[in-house]
């Protein structure tokens, strides 16, 4: 995934699309810019239900790597990540668009991708 995405669908639409059983988010506004270390909506399993809740985006870094949260797991064979890749630790992220860095006229530009 990238380091910038949006979640701008209505709260009702998220609940319907993901068959949410319980919503713990309160009043969820559209979020046009979500960055690492920010709170964002996710759907996770709890007690046999799909729960819509807010979670911080990122994962504490492995020892000796640094202090920034990890937002991408690229080496799924690593012993460090193996326990966290099990279904019990997964969630759904209601993304409406995401970015990848690119270049426009030799300058850094973000290219947005969206599912319609």
PDB file of C-alpha atoms in Angstrom:
ATOM      1  CA  UNK A   1       0.000   0.000   0.000  1.00  0.00           C
ATOM      2  CA  UNK A   2       0.986   3.641  -0.172  1.00  0.00           C
ATOM      3  CA  UNK A   3       1.511   6.289   2.491  1.00  0.00           C
ATOM      4  CA  UNK A   4      -1.534   8.382   1.628  1.00  0.00           C
ATOM      5  CA  UNK A   5      -5.080   7.223   1.010  1.00  0.00           C
ATOM      6  CA  UNK A   6      -8.656   8.427   1.421  1.00  0.00           C
ATOM      7  CA  UNK A   7     -11.878   7.024   2.796  1.00  0.00           C
ATOM      8  CA  UNK A   8     -14.718   9.296   1.712  1.00  0.00           C
ATOM      9  CA  UNK A   9     -17.690   6.938   1.422  1.00  0.00           C
ATOM     10  CA  UNK A  10     -20.527   7.589   3.846  1.00  0.00           C
ATOM     11  CA  UNK A  11     -20.576   5.724   7.123  1.00  0.00           C
ATOM     12  CA  UNK A  12     -23.803   4.002   6.058  1.00  0.00           C
ATOM     13  CA  UNK A  13     -22.250   2.877   2.772  1.00  0.00           C
ATOM     14  CA  UNK A  14     -19.228   1.424   4.595  1.00  0.00           C
ATOM     15  CA  UNK A  15     -21.520  -0.473   6.979  1.00  0.00           C
ATOM     16  CA  UNK A  16     -23.577  -1.916   4.109  1.00  0.00           C
ATOM     17  CA  UNK A  17     -20.632  -2.749   1.815  1.00  0.00           C
ATOM     18  CA  UNK A  18     -18.713  -4.622   4.515  1.00  0.00           C
ATOM     19  CA  UNK A  19     -21.770  -6.104   6.300  1.00  0.00           C
ATOM     20  CA  UNK A  20     -20.772  -4.428   9.583  1.00  0.00           C
ATOM     21  CA  UNK A  21     -22.536  -5.808  12.661  1.00  0.00           C
ATOM     22  CA  UNK A  22     -21.322  -3.187  15.150  1.00  0.00           C
ATOM     23  CA  UNK A  23     -20.117   0.390  14.598  1.00  0.00           C
ATOM     24  CA  UNK A  24     -17.822   1.911  17.239  1.00  0.00           C
ATOM     25  CA  UNK A  25     -16.706   4.957  15.235  1.00  0.00           C
ATOM     26  CA  UNK A  26     -19.301   7.478  16.374  1.00  0.00           C
ATOM     27  CA  UNK A  27     -19.849  10.187  13.758  1.00  0.00           C
ATOM     28  CA  UNK A  28     -17.447   9.259  10.944  1.00  0.00           C
ATOM     29  CA  UNK A  29     -16.715  12.159   8.568  1.00  0.00           C
ATOM     30  CA  UNK A  30     -15.244  11.736   5.075  1.00  0.00           C
ATOM     31  CA  UNK A  31     -11.445  11.461   5.363  1.00  0.00           C
ATOM     32  CA  UNK A  32      -9.832  12.751   2.136  1.00  0.00           C
ATOM     33  CA  UNK A  33      -6.236  12.468   3.400  1.00  0.00           C
ATOM     34  CA  UNK A  34      -5.109   9.663   5.722  1.00  0.00           C
ATOM     35  CA  UNK A  35      -1.393   9.419   6.485  1.00  0.00           C
ATOM     36  CA  UNK A  36       0.688   6.962   8.546  1.00  0.00           C
ATOM     37  CA  UNK A  37       0.299   7.301  12.320  1.00  0.00           C
ATOM     38  CA  UNK A  38      -3.220   8.779  11.965  1.00  0.00           C
ATOM     39  CA  UNK A  39      -6.455   7.217  13.155  1.00  0.00           C
ATOM     40  CA  UNK A  40      -8.581   5.709  10.389  1.00  0.00           C
ATOM     41  CA  UNK A  41     -11.607   3.406  10.077  1.00  0.00           C
ATOM     42  CA  UNK A  42     -11.111  -0.354   9.748  1.00  0.00           C
ATOM     43  CA  UNK A  43     -13.348  -3.399   9.945  1.00  0.00           C
ATOM     44  CA  UNK A  44     -12.120  -6.296  12.072  1.00  0.00           C
ATOM     45  CA  UNK A  45     -13.582  -9.483  13.490  1.00  0.00           C
ATOM     46  CA  UNK A  46     -14.450  -9.593  17.190  1.00  0.00           C
ATOM     47  CA  UNK A  47     -16.601 -12.210  18.885  1.00  0.00           C
ATOM     48  CA  UNK A  48     -17.980 -13.445  15.572  1.00  0.00           C
ATOM     49  CA  UNK A  49     -19.004  -9.944  14.458  1.00  0.00           C
ATOM     50  CA  UNK A  50     -17.634  -7.494  11.917  1.00  0.00           C
ATOM     51  CA  UNK A  51     -16.794  -4.334  13.842  1.00  0.00           C
ATOM     52  CA  UNK A  52     -16.182  -0.892  12.334  1.00  0.00           C
ATOM     53  CA  UNK A  53     -13.725   0.970  14.555  1.00  0.00           C
ATOM     54  CA  UNK A  54     -10.887   3.491  14.428  1.00  0.00           C
ATOM     55  CA  UNK A  55      -7.277   2.294  14.568  1.00  0.00           C
ATOM     56  CA  UNK A  56      -3.899   3.972  14.253  1.00  0.00           C
ATOM     57  CA  UNK A  57      -2.260   3.331  10.870  1.00  0.00           C
ATOM     58  CA  UNK A  58       1.105   1.667  11.265  1.00  0.00           C
ATOM     59  CA  UNK A  59       2.896  -1.051  13.140  1.00  0.00           C
ATOM     60  CA  UNK A  60       5.714  -0.632  15.654  1.00  0.00           C
ATOM     61  CA  UNK A  61       8.987  -1.162  13.799  1.00  0.00           C
ATOM     62  CA  UNK A  62      11.142  -4.234  14.348  1.00  0.00           C
ATOM     63  CA  UNK A  63      13.943  -3.731  16.880  1.00  0.00           C
ATOM     64  CA  UNK A  64      16.943  -1.791  15.552  1.00  0.00           C
ATOM     65  CA  UNK A  65      15.056  -0.537  12.484  1.00  0.00           C
ATOM     66  CA  UNK A  66      13.978   2.924  13.619  1.00  0.00           C
ATOM     67  CA  UNK A  67      11.193   4.788  15.298  1.00  0.00           C
ATOM     68  CA  UNK A  68       8.803   5.361  12.379  1.00  0.00           C
ATOM     69  CA  UNK A  69       5.751   3.094  12.197  1.00  0.00           C
ATOM     70  CA  UNK A  70       5.871   0.451   9.485  1.00  0.00           C
ATOM     71  CA  UNK A  71       3.115   0.839   6.880  1.00  0.00           C
ATOM     72  CA  UNK A  72       4.119  -1.848   4.362  1.00  0.00           C
ATOM     73  CA  UNK A  73       5.126  -5.438   4.989  1.00  0.00           C
ATOM     74  CA  UNK A  74       7.136  -6.535   1.985  1.00  0.00           C
ATOM     75  CA  UNK A  75       8.997  -9.557   3.332  1.00  0.00           C
ATOM     76  CA  UNK A  76       6.189 -11.875   4.410  1.00  0.00           C
ATOM     77  CA  UNK A  77       8.704 -14.707   4.881  1.00  0.00           C
ATOM     78  CA  UNK A  78      10.462 -12.809   7.679  1.00  0.00           C
ATOM     79  CA  UNK A  79      10.161 -14.531  11.078  1.00  0.00           C
ATOM     80  CA  UNK A  80       9.351 -11.114  12.592  1.00  0.00           C
ATOM     81  CA  UNK A  81       6.132 -10.759  10.552  1.00  0.00           C
ATOM     82  CA  UNK A  82       4.953 -14.367  10.401  1.00  0.00           C
ATOM     83  CA  UNK A  83       2.817 -14.296  13.613  1.00  0.00           C
ATOM     84  CA  UNK A  84       1.138 -11.022  12.593  1.00  0.00           C
ATOM     85  CA  UNK A  85       0.083 -12.277   9.154  1.00  0.00           C
ATOM     86  CA  UNK A  86      -2.405 -14.789  10.557  1.00  0.00           C
ATOM     87  CA  UNK A  87      -6.134 -14.172   9.926  1.00  0.00           C
ATOM     88  CA  UNK A  88      -6.760 -13.210  13.575  1.00  0.00           C
ATOM     89  CA  UNK A  89      -4.669 -10.054  13.063  1.00  0.00           C
ATOM     90  CA  UNK A  90      -6.142  -8.934   9.736  1.00  0.00           C
ATOM     91  CA  UNK A  91      -8.609  -6.151   9.035  1.00  0.00           C
ATOM     92  CA  UNK A  92     -10.429  -4.574   6.096  1.00  0.00           C
ATOM     93  CA  UNK A  93      -9.605  -0.959   5.250  1.00  0.00           C
ATOM     94  CA  UNK A  94     -12.412   0.979   3.497  1.00  0.00           C
ATOM     95  CA  UNK A  95     -10.215   2.796   0.962  1.00  0.00           C
ATOM     96  CA  UNK A  96     -11.753   4.917  -1.803  1.00  0.00           C
ATOM     97  CA  UNK A  97      -8.482   6.125  -3.342  1.00  0.00           C
ATOM     98  CA  UNK A  98      -4.751   5.773  -2.751  1.00  0.00           C
ATOM     99  CA  UNK A  99      -1.609   7.382  -4.087  1.00  0.00           C
ATOM    100  CA  UNK A 100       1.741   6.407  -5.438  1.00  0.00           C
ATOM    101  CA  UNK A 101       4.540   8.914  -5.861  1.00  0.00           C
ATOM    102  CA  UNK A 102       5.473   9.783  -9.405  1.00  0.00           C
ATOM    103  CA  UNK A 103       7.074  12.589 -11.384  1.00  0.00           C
ATOM    104  CA  UNK A 104       5.418  15.425 -13.271  1.00  0.00           C
ATOM    105  CA  UNK A 105       7.699  17.840 -15.119  1.00  0.00           C
ATOM    106  CA  UNK A 106      10.663  16.511 -13.087  1.00  0.00           C
ATOM    107  CA  UNK A 107       8.910  17.247  -9.785  1.00  0.00           C
ATOM    108  CA  UNK A 108       7.494  14.868  -7.235  1.00  0.00           C
ATOM    109  CA  UNK A 109       3.763  14.413  -7.749  1.00  0.00           C
ATOM    110  CA  UNK A 110       1.264  12.026  -6.238  1.00  0.00           C
ATOM    111  CA  UNK A 111      -0.804   9.947  -8.629  1.00  0.00           C
ATOM    112  CA  UNK A 112      -4.212   8.992  -7.244  1.00  0.00           C
ATOM    113  CA  UNK A 113      -5.854   5.663  -8.024  1.00  0.00           C
ATOM    114  CA  UNK A 114      -9.495   4.968  -7.198  1.00  0.00           C
ATOM    115  CA  UNK A 115     -12.037   2.196  -7.356  1.00  0.00           C
ATOM    116  CA  UNK A 116     -15.302   3.371  -8.865  1.00  0.00           C
TER     117      UNK A 116
END
